[in-house]
GROMACS .gro file of C-alpha atoms in nm:
model
  142
    1MET     CA    1  -0.609 -12.824   0.178
    2VAL     CA    2  -0.649 -12.827   0.555
    3ARG     CA    3  -0.342 -12.723   0.754
    4ASN     CA    4  -0.263 -12.878   1.085
    5LYS     CA    5  -0.192 -12.619   1.353
    6PHE     CA    6   0.110 -12.823   1.465
    7HIS     CA    7   0.433 -12.831   1.270
    8THR     CA    8   0.472 -13.167   1.096
    9GLY     CA    9   0.803 -13.111   0.913
   10SER     CA   10   1.118 -13.301   0.992
   11GLY     CA   11   1.301 -13.004   1.144
   12PRO     CA   12   1.211 -12.746   1.406
   13SER     CA   13   0.940 -12.493   1.329
   14GLN     CA   14   1.015 -12.123   1.289
   15ARG     CA   15   0.857 -12.061   1.628
   16GLN     CA   16   1.084 -12.321   1.793
   17LEU     CA   17   1.386 -12.156   1.631
   18ARG     CA   18   1.280 -11.806   1.741
   19VAL     CA   19   1.208 -11.912   2.099
   20GLY     CA   20   1.532 -12.112   2.116
   21GLU     CA   21   1.735 -11.812   2.000
   22LEU     CA   22   1.562 -11.581   2.247
   23ILE     CA   23   1.637 -11.824   2.531
   24ARG     CA   24   1.999 -11.856   2.412
   25ARG     CA   25   2.052 -11.479   2.413
   26THR     CA   26   1.883 -11.439   2.751
   27LEU     CA   27   2.088 -11.717   2.912
   28SER     CA   28   2.407 -11.571   2.764
   29ASP     CA   29   2.325 -11.226   2.902
   30VAL     CA   30   2.230 -11.358   3.247
   31LEU     CA   31   2.549 -11.565   3.271
   32MET     CA   32   2.768 -11.282   3.141
   33ARG     CA   33   2.627 -11.030   3.390
   34GLY     CA   34   2.650 -11.276   3.680
   35ASP     CA   35   2.284 -11.231   3.776
   36ILE     CA   36   2.265 -11.574   3.941
   37HIS     CA   37   2.344 -11.590   4.312
   38ASP     CA   38   2.600 -11.871   4.291
   39PRO     CA   39   2.968 -11.776   4.321
   40ASP     CA   40   3.078 -12.103   4.155
   41LEU     CA   41   2.866 -12.028   3.849
   42ASN     CA   42   2.959 -11.659   3.839
   43ARG     CA   43   3.333 -11.727   3.825
   44MET     CA   44   3.291 -11.943   3.514
   45SER     CA   45   3.279 -11.804   3.162
   46ILE     CA   46   3.019 -12.018   2.985
   47THR     CA   47   2.925 -12.002   2.616
   48VAL     CA   48   2.568 -12.092   2.522
   49GLY     CA   49   2.607 -12.223   2.168
   50GLU     CA   50   2.251 -12.327   2.088
   51VAL     CA   51   1.914 -12.385   2.252
   52THR     CA   52   1.667 -12.633   2.109
   53THR     CA   53   1.305 -12.654   2.219
   54SER     CA   54   1.049 -12.930   2.217
   55PRO     CA   55   0.760 -12.886   1.971
   56ASP     CA   56   0.528 -12.774   2.254
   57LEU     CA   57   0.799 -12.529   2.382
   58ARG     CA   58   0.780 -12.675   2.733
   59ILE     CA   59   1.139 -12.808   2.735
   60ALA     CA   60   1.446 -12.614   2.626
   61THR     CA   61   1.787 -12.780   2.603
   62ALA     CA   62   2.082 -12.541   2.618
   63TYR     CA   63   2.410 -12.664   2.470
   64VAL     CA   64   2.687 -12.498   2.669
   65LEU     CA   65   3.064 -12.504   2.694
   66PRO     CA   66   3.295 -12.329   2.941
   67LEU     CA   67   3.560 -12.103   2.792
   68GLY     CA   68   3.854 -12.319   2.689
   69GLY     CA   69   3.646 -12.636   2.711
   70ASP     CA   70   3.787 -12.738   3.050
   71GLY     CA   71   3.554 -12.795   3.343
   72ALA     CA   72   3.245 -12.887   3.141
   73ASP     CA   73   3.115 -13.123   3.412
   74GLU     CA   74   3.149 -12.858   3.681
   75ALA     CA   75   2.974 -12.602   3.460
   76LEU     CA   76   2.687 -12.842   3.390
   77ASP     CA   77   2.653 -12.918   3.762
   78ALA     CA   78   2.642 -12.546   3.847
   79LEU     CA   79   2.386 -12.474   3.575
   80ARG     CA   80   2.168 -12.764   3.684
   81ARG     CA   81   2.187 -12.652   4.048
   82ASN     CA   82   2.066 -12.306   3.943
   83ARG     CA   83   1.815 -12.408   3.675
   84HIS     CA   84   1.516 -12.271   3.868
   85GLU     CA   85   1.672 -11.926   3.905
   86LEU     CA   86   1.782 -11.935   3.541
   87ARG     CA   87   1.429 -12.037   3.438
   88ARG     CA   88   1.284 -11.735   3.623
   89ALA     CA   89   1.534 -11.505   3.453
   90VAL     CA   90   1.448 -11.648   3.111
   91SER     CA   91   1.072 -11.631   3.168
   92LYS     CA   92   1.095 -11.254   3.226
   93ASN     CA   93   1.195 -11.212   2.860
   94LEU     CA   94   0.944 -11.458   2.715
   95THR     CA   95   0.580 -11.402   2.636
   96LEU     CA   96   0.482 -11.766   2.644
   97LYS     CA   97   0.197 -11.931   2.828
   98PHE     CA   98   0.447 -12.160   3.004
   99SER     CA   99   0.806 -12.101   3.101
  100PRO     CA  100   1.010 -12.387   2.952
  101GLU     CA  101   1.193 -12.635   3.171
  102LEU     CA  102   1.566 -12.579   3.118
  103ARG     CA  103   1.801 -12.868   3.054
  104PHE     CA  104   2.173 -12.841   2.993
  105ALA     CA  105   2.410 -13.047   2.779
  106THR     CA  106   2.769 -13.010   2.664
  107ASP     CA  107   2.807 -12.838   2.326
  108GLU     CA  108   3.017 -13.071   2.112
  109THR     CA  109   3.011 -12.857   1.798
  110PHE     CA  110   3.373 -12.749   1.830
  111ASP     CA  111   3.490 -13.108   1.881
  112ARG     CA  112   3.303 -13.215   1.567
  113MET     CA  113   3.458 -12.926   1.370
  114ASP     CA  114   3.806 -13.031   1.484
  115ASP     CA  115   3.733 -13.392   1.384
  116THR     CA  116   3.614 -13.274   1.041
  117ARG     CA  117   3.929 -13.063   0.992
  118ARG     CA  118   4.148 -13.361   1.083
  119MET     CA  119   3.955 -13.581   0.842
  120PHE     CA  120   3.998 -13.335   0.553
  121ALA     CA  121   4.369 -13.302   0.634
  122ASP     CA  122   4.417 -13.679   0.596
  123PRO     CA  123   4.618 -13.747   0.275
  124ASP     CA  124   4.379 -14.023   0.161
  125VAL     CA  125   4.077 -13.795   0.191
  126ALA     CA  126   4.260 -13.510   0.016
  127ARG     CA  127   4.350 -13.752  -0.265
  128ASP     CA  128   3.982 -13.851  -0.297
  129LEU     CA  129   3.874 -13.488  -0.305
  130HIS     CA  130   4.126 -13.410  -0.582
  131PRO     CA  131   4.175 -13.743  -0.763
  132SER     CA  132   4.351 -13.598  -1.066
  133GLY     CA  133   4.634 -13.460  -0.854
  134ASP     CA  134   4.541 -13.101  -0.941
  135GLN     CA  135   4.522 -13.001  -0.576
  136ASP     CA  136   4.616 -12.640  -0.528
  137PRO     CA  137   4.823 -12.597  -0.209
  138ASP     CA  138   4.620 -12.286  -0.125
  139ASP     CA  139   4.298 -12.492  -0.131
  140SER     CA  140   4.400 -12.715   0.158
  141VAL     CA  141   4.166 -12.719   0.455
  142ALA     CA  142   4.329 -12.603   0.778
   0.00000   0.00000   0.00000
């Protein structure tokens, strides 16, 4: 069996996951320390939830959310304005042939979790989950 040197699975490769996590930690540290020379960006508390990379590792998309969720557009604008400085900071911690281009998007994970909680709290859904009426009150999803 001949193996292709490129990952052909449906999900990200282990290398993509490792590089994405390293970029996530580096961005989080840089933003927490305020290493970027932009007062607008430094006064924001931004969470980097996840970083995904393209298969060739040349593009990294960071999913971010400001603390409290308010001001996401302003945070994205500030990050995009400073993407070159952030890219330099990230490349110092990477041992890749190319430093990935950084892109930023709003992290909607928390919104999806809230929607899922609301869905499970719906009486019709709860009835479907426990059709025999043997629902234990302690088993309810909050």
